[in-house]
Amino acid sequence: MAESSKTPKKPALRLPCACANLRRADRVVTRYYDAVMRPSGLHATQFTLLQALEAASEITQKQLAELLEIDSTTLTRTLAPLRQRGWLRSQAGTDRRELRLSLTAAGKREYKRALPYWQRAQKGLEQALGKETWDQLMNASVRTASLSELG
C-alpha cells in the first residue's frame, strides 16, 4: 500500500472459501492500519473503539458489542487499556446489569490526536485499491456485516 516500501507482491491466490479470503484480507488491512497508526501508540482495534464511542456516546457495552460484531469477552479485554488510561467512562444504566460507555474528555482528546493517523491509513488503502474497488469493498463489507442472522 502507499506506506510500504516493499516490492509489490503478485496477486493473492483466490481461495475457494469466502471465510479464508476475508480473514486473510482482514489480517493484511489490520497490519497496514497498525503500521500507519504505530506513531499514535494505538492499535487499529483500540482506535475503532474510540471511534465507535465518539460516534455513539452513552452506548451500552452490549450495543457496542453488537455494533462491532465482537464477543463480550474480547470487547471487555480490548476496552481494559482504554479504561486504565482514563479514556473511558462506565456508568450503570437503568438496569443494574447494563453498563453505559462513553469517552472521557481525555478519551475525546486521544481520539482527535490519533485521527490523522487513521485518516492517513484510510486514504492509503483507498489509493492502493482505487476508488471503484474501495467503494465496492466498503459496500460489500457493510452488506456482509448485515448478514449477522447467519450465525
PDB file of C-alpha atoms in Angstrom:
ATOM      1  CA  MET A   1       0.000   0.000   0.000  1.00  0.00           C
ATOM      2  CA  ALA A   2       1.063   3.602  -0.118  1.00  0.00           C
ATOM      3  CA  GLU A   3       3.093   3.346   3.110  1.00  0.00           C
ATOM      4  CA  SER A   4       5.012   0.222   2.147  1.00  0.00           C
ATOM      5  CA  SER A   5       8.468   0.259   0.613  1.00  0.00           C
ATOM      6  CA  LYS A   6       8.271  -3.450  -0.176  1.00  0.00           C
ATOM      7  CA  THR A   7       8.172  -4.582  -3.767  1.00  0.00           C
ATOM      8  CA  PRO A   8       4.624  -5.374  -4.876  1.00  0.00           C
ATOM      9  CA  LYS A   9       3.614  -8.985  -4.469  1.00  0.00           C
ATOM     10  CA  LYS A  10       1.853 -10.907  -7.181  1.00  0.00           C
ATOM     11  CA  PRO A  11      -1.926 -11.015  -6.710  1.00  0.00           C
ATOM     12  CA  ALA A  12      -3.085 -13.271  -3.897  1.00  0.00           C
ATOM     13  CA  LEU A  13      -4.481 -16.635  -4.865  1.00  0.00           C
ATOM     14  CA  ARG A  14      -8.282 -16.669  -4.832  1.00  0.00           C
ATOM     15  CA  LEU A  15      -9.130 -19.342  -2.306  1.00  0.00           C
ATOM     16  CA  PRO A  16     -12.396 -21.279  -2.733  1.00  0.00           C
ATOM     17  CA  CYS A  17     -13.556 -20.260   0.761  1.00  0.00           C
ATOM     18  CA  ALA A  18     -15.068 -16.792   1.377  1.00  0.00           C
ATOM     19  CA  CYS A  19     -14.140 -17.038   5.058  1.00  0.00           C
ATOM     20  CA  ALA A  20     -10.471 -17.707   4.276  1.00  0.00           C
ATOM     21  CA  ASN A  21     -10.295 -14.843   1.769  1.00  0.00           C
ATOM     22  CA  LEU A  22     -11.996 -12.393   4.134  1.00  0.00           C
ATOM     23  CA  ARG A  23      -9.860 -13.385   7.122  1.00  0.00           C
ATOM     24  CA  ARG A  24      -6.684 -13.072   5.051  1.00  0.00           C
ATOM     25  CA  ALA A  25      -7.761  -9.630   3.810  1.00  0.00           C
ATOM     26  CA  ASP A  26      -8.595  -8.633   7.390  1.00  0.00           C
ATOM     27  CA  ARG A  27      -5.089  -9.559   8.549  1.00  0.00           C
ATOM     28  CA  VAL A  28      -3.457  -7.585   5.722  1.00  0.00           C
ATOM     29  CA  VAL A  29      -5.589  -4.497   6.349  1.00  0.00           C
ATOM     30  CA  THR A  30      -5.151  -4.674  10.140  1.00  0.00           C
ATOM     31  CA  ARG A  31      -1.360  -4.967   9.800  1.00  0.00           C
ATOM     32  CA  TYR A  32      -1.367  -1.953   7.487  1.00  0.00           C
ATOM     33  CA  TYR A  33      -3.519   0.216   9.786  1.00  0.00           C
ATOM     34  CA  ASP A  34      -1.453  -0.836  12.807  1.00  0.00           C
ATOM     35  CA  ALA A  35       1.768   0.134  10.993  1.00  0.00           C
ATOM     36  CA  VAL A  36       0.449   3.546   9.927  1.00  0.00           C
ATOM     37  CA  MET A  37      -1.028   4.181  13.375  1.00  0.00           C
ATOM     38  CA  ARG A  38       2.049   2.956  15.295  1.00  0.00           C
ATOM     39  CA  PRO A  39       3.321   6.531  15.978  1.00  0.00           C
ATOM     40  CA  SER A  40      -0.002   7.283  17.708  1.00  0.00           C
ATOM     41  CA  GLY A  41       0.618   4.459  20.189  1.00  0.00           C
ATOM     42  CA  LEU A  42      -2.754   2.909  19.365  1.00  0.00           C
ATOM     43  CA  HIS A  43      -3.641  -0.306  17.607  1.00  0.00           C
ATOM     44  CA  ALA A  44      -6.377  -0.240  14.971  1.00  0.00           C
ATOM     45  CA  THR A  45      -8.642  -2.197  17.348  1.00  0.00           C
ATOM     46  CA  GLN A  46      -8.254   0.442  20.061  1.00  0.00           C
ATOM     47  CA  PHE A  47      -8.875   3.283  17.633  1.00  0.00           C
ATOM     48  CA  THR A  48     -12.003   1.519  16.370  1.00  0.00           C
ATOM     49  CA  LEU A  49     -13.384   1.555  19.920  1.00  0.00           C
ATOM     50  CA  LEU A  50     -12.566   5.246  20.374  1.00  0.00           C
ATOM     51  CA  GLN A  51     -14.192   5.971  17.015  1.00  0.00           C
ATOM     52  CA  ALA A  52     -17.348   3.991  17.840  1.00  0.00           C
ATOM     53  CA  LEU A  53     -17.651   5.622  21.266  1.00  0.00           C
ATOM     54  CA  GLU A  54     -17.118   9.074  19.747  1.00  0.00           C
ATOM     55  CA  ALA A  55     -19.927   8.405  17.270  1.00  0.00           C
ATOM     56  CA  ALA A  56     -22.334   6.719  19.709  1.00  0.00           C
ATOM     57  CA  SER A  57     -21.850   8.130  23.175  1.00  0.00           C
ATOM     58  CA  GLU A  58     -23.723   6.573  26.092  1.00  0.00           C
ATOM     59  CA  ILE A  59     -23.911   3.237  24.291  1.00  0.00           C
ATOM     60  CA  THR A  60     -24.270   0.083  26.326  1.00  0.00           C
ATOM     61  CA  GLN A  61     -21.474  -2.455  26.253  1.00  0.00           C
ATOM     62  CA  LYS A  62     -23.930  -4.932  24.738  1.00  0.00           C
ATOM     63  CA  GLN A  63     -24.864  -2.465  21.973  1.00  0.00           C
ATOM     64  CA  LEU A  64     -21.194  -1.764  21.277  1.00  0.00           C
ATOM     65  CA  ALA A  65     -20.502  -5.496  21.008  1.00  0.00           C
ATOM     66  CA  GLU A  66     -23.407  -5.844  18.570  1.00  0.00           C
ATOM     67  CA  LEU A  67     -22.322  -2.804  16.539  1.00  0.00           C
ATOM     68  CA  LEU A  68     -18.808  -4.197  16.132  1.00  0.00           C
ATOM     69  CA  GLU A  69     -19.893  -7.863  15.888  1.00  0.00           C
ATOM     70  CA  ILE A  70     -17.450  -8.738  18.658  1.00  0.00           C
ATOM     71  CA  ASP A  71     -17.948 -11.176  21.525  1.00  0.00           C
ATOM     72  CA  SER A  72     -18.306  -9.775  25.033  1.00  0.00           C
ATOM     73  CA  THR A  73     -15.063 -11.273  26.377  1.00  0.00           C
ATOM     74  CA  THR A  74     -12.956  -9.843  23.553  1.00  0.00           C
ATOM     75  CA  LEU A  75     -14.657  -6.464  23.895  1.00  0.00           C
ATOM     76  CA  THR A  76     -14.022  -6.369  27.660  1.00  0.00           C
ATOM     77  CA  ARG A  77     -10.360  -7.250  27.103  1.00  0.00           C
ATOM     78  CA  THR A  78      -9.966  -4.583  24.376  1.00  0.00           C
ATOM     79  CA  LEU A  79     -11.719  -1.919  26.480  1.00  0.00           C
ATOM     80  CA  ALA A  80      -9.466  -2.552  29.508  1.00  0.00           C
ATOM     81  CA  PRO A  81      -6.471  -0.447  28.311  1.00  0.00           C
ATOM     82  CA  LEU A  82      -8.828   2.428  27.450  1.00  0.00           C
ATOM     83  CA  ARG A  83     -10.241   2.298  30.971  1.00  0.00           C
ATOM     84  CA  GLN A  84      -6.759   2.124  32.512  1.00  0.00           C
ATOM     85  CA  ARG A  85      -5.686   5.228  30.597  1.00  0.00           C
ATOM     86  CA  GLY A  86      -8.754   7.125  31.776  1.00  0.00           C
ATOM     87  CA  TRP A  87     -10.264   7.436  28.300  1.00  0.00           C
ATOM     88  CA  LEU A  88     -13.452   5.531  29.055  1.00  0.00           C
ATOM     89  CA  ARG A  89     -16.277   6.163  31.486  1.00  0.00           C
ATOM     90  CA  SER A  90     -18.547   3.311  32.537  1.00  0.00           C
ATOM     91  CA  GLN A  91     -21.838   4.017  34.257  1.00  0.00           C
ATOM     92  CA  ALA A  92     -24.610   1.729  35.380  1.00  0.00           C
ATOM     93  CA  GLY A  93     -27.677   2.006  33.173  1.00  0.00           C
ATOM     94  CA  THR A  94     -31.319   1.849  34.165  1.00  0.00           C
ATOM     95  CA  ASP A  95     -30.921  -1.899  34.527  1.00  0.00           C
ATOM     96  CA  ARG A  96     -28.130  -2.667  37.016  1.00  0.00           C
ATOM     97  CA  ARG A  97     -26.735  -5.283  34.644  1.00  0.00           C
ATOM     98  CA  GLU A  98     -26.474  -2.674  31.890  1.00  0.00           C
ATOM     99  CA  LEU A  99     -23.205  -0.765  31.527  1.00  0.00           C
ATOM    100  CA  ARG A 100     -23.232   2.515  29.580  1.00  0.00           C
ATOM    101  CA  LEU A 101     -19.957   3.570  27.995  1.00  0.00           C
ATOM    102  CA  SER A 102     -18.722   6.970  26.888  1.00  0.00           C
ATOM    103  CA  LEU A 103     -15.430   8.720  26.277  1.00  0.00           C
ATOM    104  CA  THR A 104     -13.990  10.961  28.939  1.00  0.00           C
ATOM    105  CA  ALA A 105     -12.561  14.358  27.964  1.00  0.00           C
ATOM    106  CA  ALA A 106      -9.144  12.656  27.833  1.00  0.00           C
ATOM    107  CA  GLY A 107     -10.589   9.935  25.588  1.00  0.00           C
ATOM    108  CA  LYS A 108     -12.007  12.520  23.205  1.00  0.00           C
ATOM    109  CA  ARG A 109      -8.621  14.270  23.068  1.00  0.00           C
ATOM    110  CA  GLU A 110      -6.904  10.937  22.356  1.00  0.00           C
ATOM    111  CA  TYR A 111      -9.376  10.186  19.575  1.00  0.00           C
ATOM    112  CA  LYS A 112      -8.707  13.588  17.965  1.00  0.00           C
ATOM    113  CA  ARG A 113      -4.939  13.148  18.397  1.00  0.00           C
ATOM    114  CA  ALA A 114      -4.964   9.727  16.679  1.00  0.00           C
ATOM    115  CA  LEU A 115      -7.474  10.675  13.973  1.00  0.00           C
ATOM    116  CA  PRO A 116      -4.881  11.975  11.440  1.00  0.00           C
ATOM    117  CA  TYR A 117      -3.008   8.640  11.592  1.00  0.00           C
ATOM    118  CA  TRP A 118      -6.228   6.745  10.904  1.00  0.00           C
ATOM    119  CA  GLN A 119      -7.112   9.160   8.076  1.00  0.00           C
ATOM    120  CA  ARG A 120      -3.688   8.510   6.544  1.00  0.00           C
ATOM    121  CA  ALA A 121      -4.228   4.745   6.720  1.00  0.00           C
ATOM    122  CA  GLN A 122      -7.723   5.098   5.288  1.00  0.00           C
ATOM    123  CA  LYS A 123      -6.507   7.248   2.392  1.00  0.00           C
ATOM    124  CA  GLY A 124      -3.562   4.937   1.714  1.00  0.00           C
ATOM    125  CA  LEU A 125      -5.798   1.883   1.457  1.00  0.00           C
ATOM    126  CA  GLU A 126      -8.244   3.721  -0.784  1.00  0.00           C
ATOM    127  CA  GLN A 127      -5.384   4.781  -3.080  1.00  0.00           C
ATOM    128  CA  ALA A 128      -3.948   1.262  -3.155  1.00  0.00           C
ATOM    129  CA  LEU A 129      -7.308  -0.242  -4.129  1.00  0.00           C
ATOM    130  CA  GLY A 130      -8.548   2.541  -6.383  1.00  0.00           C
ATOM    131  CA  LYS A 131     -11.785   4.470  -5.845  1.00  0.00           C
ATOM    132  CA  GLU A 132     -14.108   1.987  -7.540  1.00  0.00           C
ATOM    133  CA  THR A 133     -12.750  -1.063  -5.693  1.00  0.00           C
ATOM    134  CA  TRP A 134     -12.699   0.948  -2.437  1.00  0.00           C
ATOM    135  CA  ASP A 135     -16.397   1.809  -2.811  1.00  0.00           C
ATOM    136  CA  GLN A 136     -17.233  -1.801  -3.690  1.00  0.00           C
ATOM    137  CA  LEU A 137     -15.261  -3.056  -0.680  1.00  0.00           C
ATOM    138  CA  MET A 138     -16.955  -0.645   1.701  1.00  0.00           C
ATOM    139  CA  ASN A 139     -20.416  -1.523   0.367  1.00  0.00           C
ATOM    140  CA  ALA A 140     -19.747  -5.269   0.348  1.00  0.00           C
ATOM    141  CA  SER A 141     -18.309  -5.269   3.874  1.00  0.00           C
ATOM    142  CA  VAL A 142     -21.311  -3.365   5.278  1.00  0.00           C
ATOM    143  CA  ARG A 143     -23.701  -5.646   3.381  1.00  0.00           C
ATOM    144  CA  THR A 144     -21.833  -8.705   4.643  1.00  0.00           C
ATOM    145  CA  ALA A 145     -21.958  -7.429   8.256  1.00  0.00           C
ATOM    146  CA  SER A 146     -25.728  -7.058   7.828  1.00  0.00           C
ATOM    147  CA  LEU A 147     -25.953 -10.839   7.439  1.00  0.00           C
ATOM    148  CA  SER A 148     -25.435 -11.357  11.171  1.00  0.00           C
ATOM    149  CA  GLU A 149     -28.532 -13.593  11.231  1.00  0.00           C
ATOM    150  CA  LEU A 150     -26.406 -16.266   9.526  1.00  0.00           C
ATOM    151  CA  GLY A 151     -24.610 -17.030  12.743  1.00  0.00           C
TER     152      GLY A 151
END
